[in-house]
């Protein structure tokens, strides 16, 4: 029974993680290739907000949030049948991050799992979620390195999980999720060590002043 419930959770979570929010919203909401027209850098994100506004950004984040919540909730419900909803949450988060990082439908070329992990930590425990977000925010605002913030927050996620969670399997799954996050950011780690990682700063887009 447990193997069946975990298998269903894995399939749903991996599939949801594999869905590209960028491609989905490009086709259904914005009707343009936002990955190509608005790259994930200072100017690209600034232009996206300028053209689509806060409502456009909210739509994008809403899809991303729904994509994370569905497998987490279902994982908890399914494993709750055998009184292990906490394991269901952790396992769903792991499989979802696996799908985000290595989506089979995109030839295993993934994207960032930052929002999925942020949401997942609150299902692991409210204290874990708060501590993880606070560390990410603090490191990012001090250094302006998103990647460094993610790595520091991942370490805090592991630390607070081991301090506050009693279920061993939840701890193991959080460690495996952390390993995936470090693999996801392996190139950023190298750039950070070499001092070549780009800092992110939100800048006002004045490029329209130079349009013909």
CSV table of N, CA and C in Angstrom, one decimal, residues 21-138:
chain,number,residue,atom,x,y,z
A,21,UNK,N,6.8,26.5,-16.3
A,21,UNK,CA,5.9,27.6,-16.1
A,21,UNK,C,6.1,28.7,-17.1
A,22,UNK,N,7.3,28.9,-17.6
A,22,UNK,CA,7.6,29.9,-18.6
A,22,UNK,C,6.9,29.5,-19.9
A,23,UNK,N,7.0,28.3,-20.3
A,23,UNK,CA,6.4,27.9,-21.6
A,23,UNK,C,4.9,27.9,-21.4
A,24,UNK,N,4.4,27.5,-20.3
A,24,UNK,CA,2.9,27.4,-20.1
A,24,UNK,C,2.3,28.8,-20.1
A,25,UNK,N,2.9,29.7,-19.4
A,25,UNK,CA,2.4,31.1,-19.3
A,25,UNK,C,2.6,31.8,-20.6
A,26,UNK,N,3.7,31.5,-21.3
A,26,UNK,CA,4.0,32.1,-22.6
A,26,UNK,C,2.8,31.8,-23.6
A,27,UNK,N,2.4,30.6,-23.6
A,27,UNK,CA,1.4,30.1,-24.6
A,27,UNK,C,-0.1,30.5,-24.1
A,28,UNK,N,-0.3,30.4,-22.8
A,28,UNK,CA,-1.7,30.5,-22.4
A,28,UNK,C,-2.1,32.0,-21.9
A,29,UNK,N,-1.1,32.7,-21.4
A,29,UNK,CA,-1.4,34.0,-20.8
A,29,UNK,C,-0.8,35.2,-21.6
A,30,UNK,N,0.5,35.1,-21.8
A,30,UNK,CA,1.2,36.3,-22.4
A,30,UNK,C,1.3,36.3,-23.9
A,31,UNK,N,1.1,35.1,-24.5
A,31,UNK,CA,1.1,34.9,-26.0
A,31,UNK,C,2.4,35.5,-26.6
A,32,UNK,N,3.5,35.2,-25.9
A,32,UNK,CA,4.8,35.5,-26.5
A,32,UNK,C,5.8,34.7,-25.7
A,33,UNK,N,7.0,34.5,-26.3
A,33,UNK,CA,8.0,33.7,-25.7
A,33,UNK,C,8.7,34.6,-24.6
A,34,UNK,N,8.2,34.5,-23.4
A,34,UNK,CA,8.8,35.4,-22.3
A,34,UNK,C,10.2,35.0,-22.0
A,35,UNK,N,10.6,33.8,-22.2
A,35,UNK,CA,11.9,33.4,-21.9
A,35,UNK,C,12.9,34.0,-22.8
A,36,UNK,N,12.5,34.2,-24.1
A,36,UNK,CA,13.4,34.8,-25.1
A,36,UNK,C,13.3,36.3,-25.0
A,37,UNK,N,12.1,36.9,-24.8
A,37,UNK,CA,12.0,38.4,-24.8
A,37,UNK,C,12.3,39.0,-23.5
A,38,UNK,N,12.2,38.2,-22.4
A,38,UNK,CA,12.5,38.8,-21.1
A,38,UNK,C,13.4,37.8,-20.3
A,39,UNK,N,14.7,37.8,-20.6
A,39,UNK,CA,15.6,36.9,-19.9
A,39,UNK,C,15.7,37.2,-18.4
A,40,UNK,N,16.1,36.2,-17.6
A,40,UNK,CA,16.1,36.3,-16.2
A,40,UNK,C,17.4,37.1,-15.7
A,41,UNK,N,17.4,38.3,-16.1
A,41,UNK,CA,18.5,39.2,-15.6
A,41,UNK,C,17.8,40.5,-15.2
A,42,UNK,N,18.6,41.5,-14.8
A,42,UNK,CA,18.1,42.7,-14.3
A,42,UNK,C,17.2,43.4,-15.3
A,43,UNK,N,17.6,43.6,-16.5
A,43,UNK,CA,16.9,44.3,-17.5
A,43,UNK,C,15.7,43.5,-18.0
A,44,UNK,N,15.8,42.2,-18.2
A,44,UNK,CA,14.8,41.3,-18.6
A,44,UNK,C,13.6,41.3,-17.7
A,45,UNK,N,13.8,41.1,-16.4
A,45,UNK,CA,12.7,41.1,-15.4
A,45,UNK,C,12.1,42.5,-15.3
A,46,UNK,N,12.9,43.6,-15.4
A,46,UNK,CA,12.4,44.9,-15.3
A,46,UNK,C,11.5,45.2,-16.5
A,47,UNK,N,11.9,44.8,-17.7
A,47,UNK,CA,11.0,45.0,-18.9
A,47,UNK,C,9.7,44.2,-18.8
A,48,UNK,N,9.8,43.0,-18.2
A,48,UNK,CA,8.6,42.1,-18.0
A,48,UNK,C,7.6,42.9,-17.2
A,49,UNK,N,8.1,43.4,-16.0
A,49,UNK,CA,7.2,44.1,-15.1
A,49,UNK,C,6.7,45.4,-15.8
A,50,UNK,N,7.5,46.0,-16.5
A,50,UNK,CA,7.1,47.3,-17.2
A,50,UNK,C,6.0,47.0,-18.2
A,51,UNK,N,6.1,45.9,-19.0
A,51,UNK,CA,5.1,45.6,-20.0
A,51,UNK,C,3.9,44.9,-19.5
A,52,UNK,N,4.0,44.1,-18.5
A,52,UNK,CA,2.8,43.3,-18.0
A,52,UNK,C,2.3,43.7,-16.6
A,53,UNK,N,3.1,44.6,-16.0
A,53,UNK,CA,2.7,45.1,-14.7
A,53,UNK,C,2.7,44.1,-13.6
A,54,UNK,N,2.3,44.5,-12.4
A,54,UNK,CA,2.3,43.6,-11.2
A,54,UNK,C,1.3,42.5,-11.4
A,55,UNK,N,0.2,42.8,-12.1
A,55,UNK,CA,-0.8,41.7,-12.4
A,55,UNK,C,-0.2,40.6,-13.2
A,56,UNK,N,0.6,41.0,-14.2
A,56,UNK,CA,1.2,40.0,-15.1
A,56,UNK,C,2.2,39.1,-14.3
A,57,UNK,N,3.0,39.8,-13.4
A,57,UNK,CA,3.9,39.0,-12.5
A,57,UNK,C,3.1,38.1,-11.6
A,58,UNK,N,2.0,38.6,-11.1
A,58,UNK,CA,1.2,37.8,-10.1
A,58,UNK,C,0.6,36.6,-10.8
A,59,UNK,N,0.2,36.7,-12.1
A,59,UNK,CA,-0.3,35.6,-12.9
A,59,UNK,C,0.8,34.5,-13.0
A,60,UNK,N,2.0,35.0,-13.4
A,60,UNK,CA,3.1,34.0,-13.5
A,60,UNK,C,3.4,33.3,-12.2
A,61,UNK,N,3.5,34.1,-11.1
A,61,UNK,CA,3.8,33.5,-9.8
A,61,UNK,C,2.7,32.6,-9.3
A,62,UNK,N,1.5,33.0,-9.7
A,62,UNK,CA,0.3,32.2,-9.3
A,62,UNK,C,0.3,30.8,-10.0
A,63,UNK,N,0.7,30.7,-11.2
A,63,UNK,CA,0.9,29.4,-11.9
A,63,UNK,C,2.0,28.6,-11.3
A,64,UNK,N,3.1,29.3,-11.0
A,64,UNK,CA,4.2,28.6,-10.3
A,64,UNK,C,3.8,28.1,-9.0
A,65,UNK,N,3.1,28.9,-8.2
A,65,UNK,CA,2.6,28.5,-6.9
A,65,UNK,C,1.7,27.3,-6.9
A,66,UNK,N,0.7,27.4,-7.9
A,66,UNK,CA,-0.2,26.3,-8.0
A,66,UNK,C,0.5,25.0,-8.4
A,67,UNK,N,1.5,25.1,-9.2
A,67,UNK,CA,2.2,23.9,-9.7
A,67,UNK,C,3.0,23.3,-8.5
A,68,UNK,N,3.3,24.1,-7.5
A,68,UNK,CA,4.0,23.5,-6.3
A,68,UNK,C,3.0,23.0,-5.3
A,69,UNK,N,1.9,23.7,-5.2
A,69,UNK,CA,1.0,23.3,-4.1
A,69,UNK,C,0.3,21.9,-4.4
A,70,UNK,N,-0.1,21.7,-5.7
A,70,UNK,CA,-0.8,20.5,-6.1
A,70,UNK,C,-0.1,19.2,-5.6
A,71,UNK,N,1.1,19.0,-6.0
A,71,UNK,CA,1.8,17.7,-5.6
A,71,UNK,C,2.0,17.7,-4.1
A,72,UNK,N,2.3,18.8,-3.5
A,72,UNK,CA,2.5,18.8,-2.0
A,72,UNK,C,1.2,18.4,-1.3
A,73,UNK,N,0.1,19.0,-1.6
A,73,UNK,CA,-1.1,18.7,-1.0
A,73,UNK,C,-1.5,17.2,-1.2
A,74,UNK,N,-1.4,16.8,-2.5
A,74,UNK,CA,-1.8,15.5,-2.8
A,74,UNK,C,-0.9,14.4,-2.2
A,75,UNK,N,0.4,14.7,-2.1
A,75,UNK,CA,1.3,13.9,-1.4
A,75,UNK,C,1.0,13.7,0.0
A,76,UNK,N,0.6,14.8,0.7
A,76,UNK,CA,0.2,14.7,2.1
A,76,UNK,C,-1.1,13.9,2.3
A,77,UNK,N,-2.1,14.1,1.4
A,77,UNK,CA,-3.3,13.4,1.4
A,77,UNK,C,-3.1,11.9,1.2
A,78,UNK,N,-2.4,11.6,0.2
A,78,UNK,CA,-2.2,10.2,-0.1
A,78,UNK,C,-1.4,9.4,1.0
A,79,UNK,N,-0.3,10.0,1.5
A,79,UNK,CA,0.4,9.4,2.6
A,79,UNK,C,-0.3,9.5,3.9
A,80,UNK,N,-1.2,10.4,4.0
A,80,UNK,CA,-2.1,10.6,5.2
A,80,UNK,C,-2.9,9.3,5.4
A,81,UNK,N,-3.2,8.6,4.3
A,81,UNK,CA,-4.0,7.4,4.4
A,81,UNK,C,-3.3,6.4,5.4
A,82,UNK,N,-2.0,6.4,5.4
A,82,UNK,CA,-1.2,5.5,6.2
A,82,UNK,C,-0.6,6.2,7.4
A,83,UNK,N,-1.1,7.4,7.7
A,83,UNK,CA,-0.7,8.2,8.8
A,83,UNK,C,0.8,8.7,8.7
A,84,UNK,N,1.2,9.0,7.4
A,84,UNK,CA,2.5,9.5,7.2
A,84,UNK,C,2.5,10.7,6.2
A,85,UNK,N,1.6,11.7,6.5
A,85,UNK,CA,1.5,12.8,5.6
A,85,UNK,C,2.7,13.6,5.6
A,86,UNK,N,3.5,13.6,6.7
A,86,UNK,CA,4.8,14.4,6.7
A,86,UNK,C,5.8,13.8,5.7
A,87,UNK,N,5.8,12.5,5.6
A,87,UNK,CA,6.6,11.8,4.6
A,87,UNK,C,6.1,12.2,3.2
A,88,UNK,N,4.8,12.2,3.0
A,88,UNK,CA,4.2,12.6,1.7
A,88,UNK,C,4.6,13.9,1.3
A,89,UNK,N,4.6,14.9,2.2
A,89,UNK,CA,5.1,16.3,1.8
A,89,UNK,C,6.5,16.3,1.4
A,90,UNK,N,7.4,15.6,2.2
A,90,UNK,CA,8.8,15.6,1.9
A,90,UNK,C,9.1,14.9,0.6
A,91,UNK,N,8.5,13.8,0.4
A,91,UNK,CA,8.7,13.0,-0.8
A,91,UNK,C,8.2,13.8,-2.0
A,92,UNK,N,7.1,14.4,-1.9
A,92,UNK,CA,6.5,15.2,-3.0
A,92,UNK,C,7.5,16.4,-3.4
A,93,UNK,N,8.0,17.0,-2.4
A,93,UNK,CA,9.0,18.1,-2.6
A,93,UNK,C,10.2,17.6,-3.3
A,94,UNK,N,10.7,16.4,-2.9
A,94,UNK,CA,11.9,15.9,-3.5
A,94,UNK,C,11.6,15.5,-5.0
A,95,UNK,N,10.5,14.8,-5.3
A,95,UNK,CA,10.2,14.4,-6.6
A,95,UNK,C,9.9,15.6,-7.5
A,96,UNK,N,9.3,16.7,-6.9
A,96,UNK,CA,9.0,17.9,-7.7
A,96,UNK,C,10.3,18.6,-8.1
A,97,UNK,N,11.2,18.7,-7.2
A,97,UNK,CA,12.5,19.4,-7.5
A,97,UNK,C,13.3,18.5,-8.5
A,98,UNK,N,13.1,17.2,-8.4
A,98,UNK,CA,13.8,16.3,-9.4
A,98,UNK,C,13.2,16.6,-10.8
A,99,UNK,N,11.9,16.8,-10.9
A,99,UNK,CA,11.2,17.1,-12.1
A,99,UNK,C,11.6,18.5,-12.7
A,100,UNK,N,11.8,19.4,-11.8
A,100,UNK,CA,12.2,20.8,-12.2
A,100,UNK,C,13.6,20.8,-12.7
A,101,UNK,N,14.5,20.1,-12.0
A,101,UNK,CA,15.9,20.1,-12.4
A,101,UNK,C,16.2,19.2,-13.6
A,102,UNK,N,15.5,18.1,-13.7
A,102,UNK,CA,15.7,17.1,-14.8
A,102,UNK,C,14.4,16.7,-15.5
A,103,UNK,N,13.7,17.6,-16.2
A,103,UNK,CA,12.5,17.2,-16.8
A,103,UNK,C,12.7,16.4,-18.1
A,104,UNK,N,12.1,15.2,-18.1
A,104,UNK,CA,12.3,14.3,-19.2
A,104,UNK,C,11.8,14.9,-20.5
A,105,UNK,N,10.7,15.7,-20.4
A,105,UNK,CA,10.1,16.3,-21.6
A,105,UNK,C,10.9,17.4,-22.2
A,106,UNK,N,11.9,17.9,-21.5
A,106,UNK,CA,12.8,18.9,-22.0
A,106,UNK,C,14.3,18.4,-22.1
A,107,UNK,N,14.4,17.1,-22.2
A,107,UNK,CA,15.7,16.5,-22.4
A,107,UNK,C,16.6,16.7,-21.1
A,108,UNK,N,15.9,16.7,-20.0
A,108,UNK,CA,16.6,16.9,-18.7
A,108,UNK,C,17.3,18.2,-18.5
A,109,UNK,N,16.9,19.2,-19.2
A,109,UNK,CA,17.4,20.6,-19.1
A,109,UNK,C,16.4,21.4,-18.3
A,110,UNK,N,16.7,21.6,-17.0
A,110,UNK,CA,15.7,22.1,-16.1
A,110,UNK,C,15.8,23.6,-15.8
A,111,UNK,N,15.1,24.0,-14.8
A,111,UNK,CA,15.1,25.4,-14.4
A,111,UNK,C,15.2,25.6,-12.9
A,112,UNK,N,14.9,26.7,-12.4
A,112,UNK,CA,15.2,27.0,-10.9
A,112,UNK,C,14.0,26.4,-10.1
A,113,UNK,N,14.4,25.8,-9.0
A,113,UNK,CA,13.4,25.2,-8.1
A,113,UNK,C,13.1,26.1,-6.8
A,114,UNK,N,13.5,27.3,-6.9
A,114,UNK,CA,13.5,28.2,-5.7
A,114,UNK,C,12.1,28.3,-5.1
A,115,UNK,N,11.1,28.6,-5.9
A,115,UNK,CA,9.7,28.8,-5.3
A,115,UNK,C,9.2,27.4,-4.8
A,116,UNK,N,9.4,26.4,-5.5
A,116,UNK,CA,8.9,25.1,-5.1
A,116,UNK,C,9.5,24.7,-3.8
A,117,UNK,N,10.8,24.9,-3.6
A,117,UNK,CA,11.4,24.6,-2.3
A,117,UNK,C,10.9,25.5,-1.2
A,118,UNK,N,10.7,26.8,-1.5
A,118,UNK,CA,10.2,27.7,-0.5
A,118,UNK,C,8.9,27.3,0.0
A,119,UNK,N,8.0,26.9,-0.9
A,119,UNK,CA,6.7,26.4,-0.5
A,119,UNK,C,6.8,25.1,0.2
A,120,UNK,N,7.6,24.2,-0.3
A,120,UNK,CA,7.7,22.9,0.4
A,120,UNK,C,8.2,22.9,1.8
A,121,UNK,N,9.1,23.9,2.1
A,121,UNK,CA,9.6,24.0,3.5
A,121,UNK,C,8.5,24.2,4.5
A,122,UNK,N,7.5,25.0,4.1
A,122,UNK,CA,6.4,25.3,5.0
A,122,UNK,C,5.5,24.0,5.3
A,123,UNK,N,5.5,23.1,4.3
A,123,UNK,CA,4.8,21.8,4.6
A,123,UNK,C,5.7,20.9,5.5
A,124,UNK,N,7.0,21.1,5.4
A,124,UNK,CA,7.8,20.3,6.3
A,124,UNK,C,7.6,20.8,7.7
A,125,UNK,N,7.5,22.1,7.9
A,125,UNK,CA,7.3,22.7,9.2
A,125,UNK,C,7.3,24.2,9.1
A,126,UNK,N,6.4,24.9,9.8
A,126,UNK,CA,6.4,26.3,9.7
A,126,UNK,C,7.7,27.0,10.1
A,127,UNK,N,8.3,26.4,11.1
A,127,UNK,CA,9.6,27.0,11.6
A,127,UNK,C,10.7,26.8,10.5
A,128,UNK,N,10.6,25.6,9.8
A,128,UNK,CA,11.6,25.4,8.8
A,128,UNK,C,11.4,26.4,7.6
A,129,UNK,N,10.1,26.6,7.3
A,129,UNK,CA,9.9,27.6,6.2
A,129,UNK,C,10.3,29.0,6.5
A,130,UNK,N,10.0,29.5,7.7
A,130,UNK,CA,10.3,30.8,8.1
A,130,UNK,C,11.8,31.0,8.2
A,131,UNK,N,12.5,30.1,8.8
A,131,UNK,CA,14.0,30.2,8.9
A,131,UNK,C,14.6,30.2,7.5
A,132,UNK,N,14.1,29.3,6.6
A,132,UNK,CA,14.7,29.2,5.3
A,132,UNK,C,14.5,30.5,4.5
A,133,UNK,N,13.3,31.1,4.6
A,133,UNK,CA,13.1,32.3,3.9
A,133,UNK,C,13.9,33.5,4.4
A,134,UNK,N,14.0,33.6,5.8
A,134,UNK,CA,14.7,34.6,6.4
A,134,UNK,C,16.2,34.6,6.0
A,135,UNK,N,16.8,33.4,6.0
A,135,UNK,CA,18.2,33.3,5.6
A,135,UNK,C,18.4,33.7,4.1
A,136,UNK,N,17.5,33.2,3.2
A,136,UNK,CA,17.6,33.6,1.8
A,136,UNK,C,17.5,35.1,1.7
A,137,UNK,N,16.5,35.7,2.3
A,137,UNK,CA,16.4,37.2,2.2
A,137,UNK,C,17.6,37.9,2.7
A,138,UNK,N,18.1,37.5,3.9
A,138,UNK,CA,19.2,38.2,4.5
A,138,UNK,C,20.5,38.1,3.6
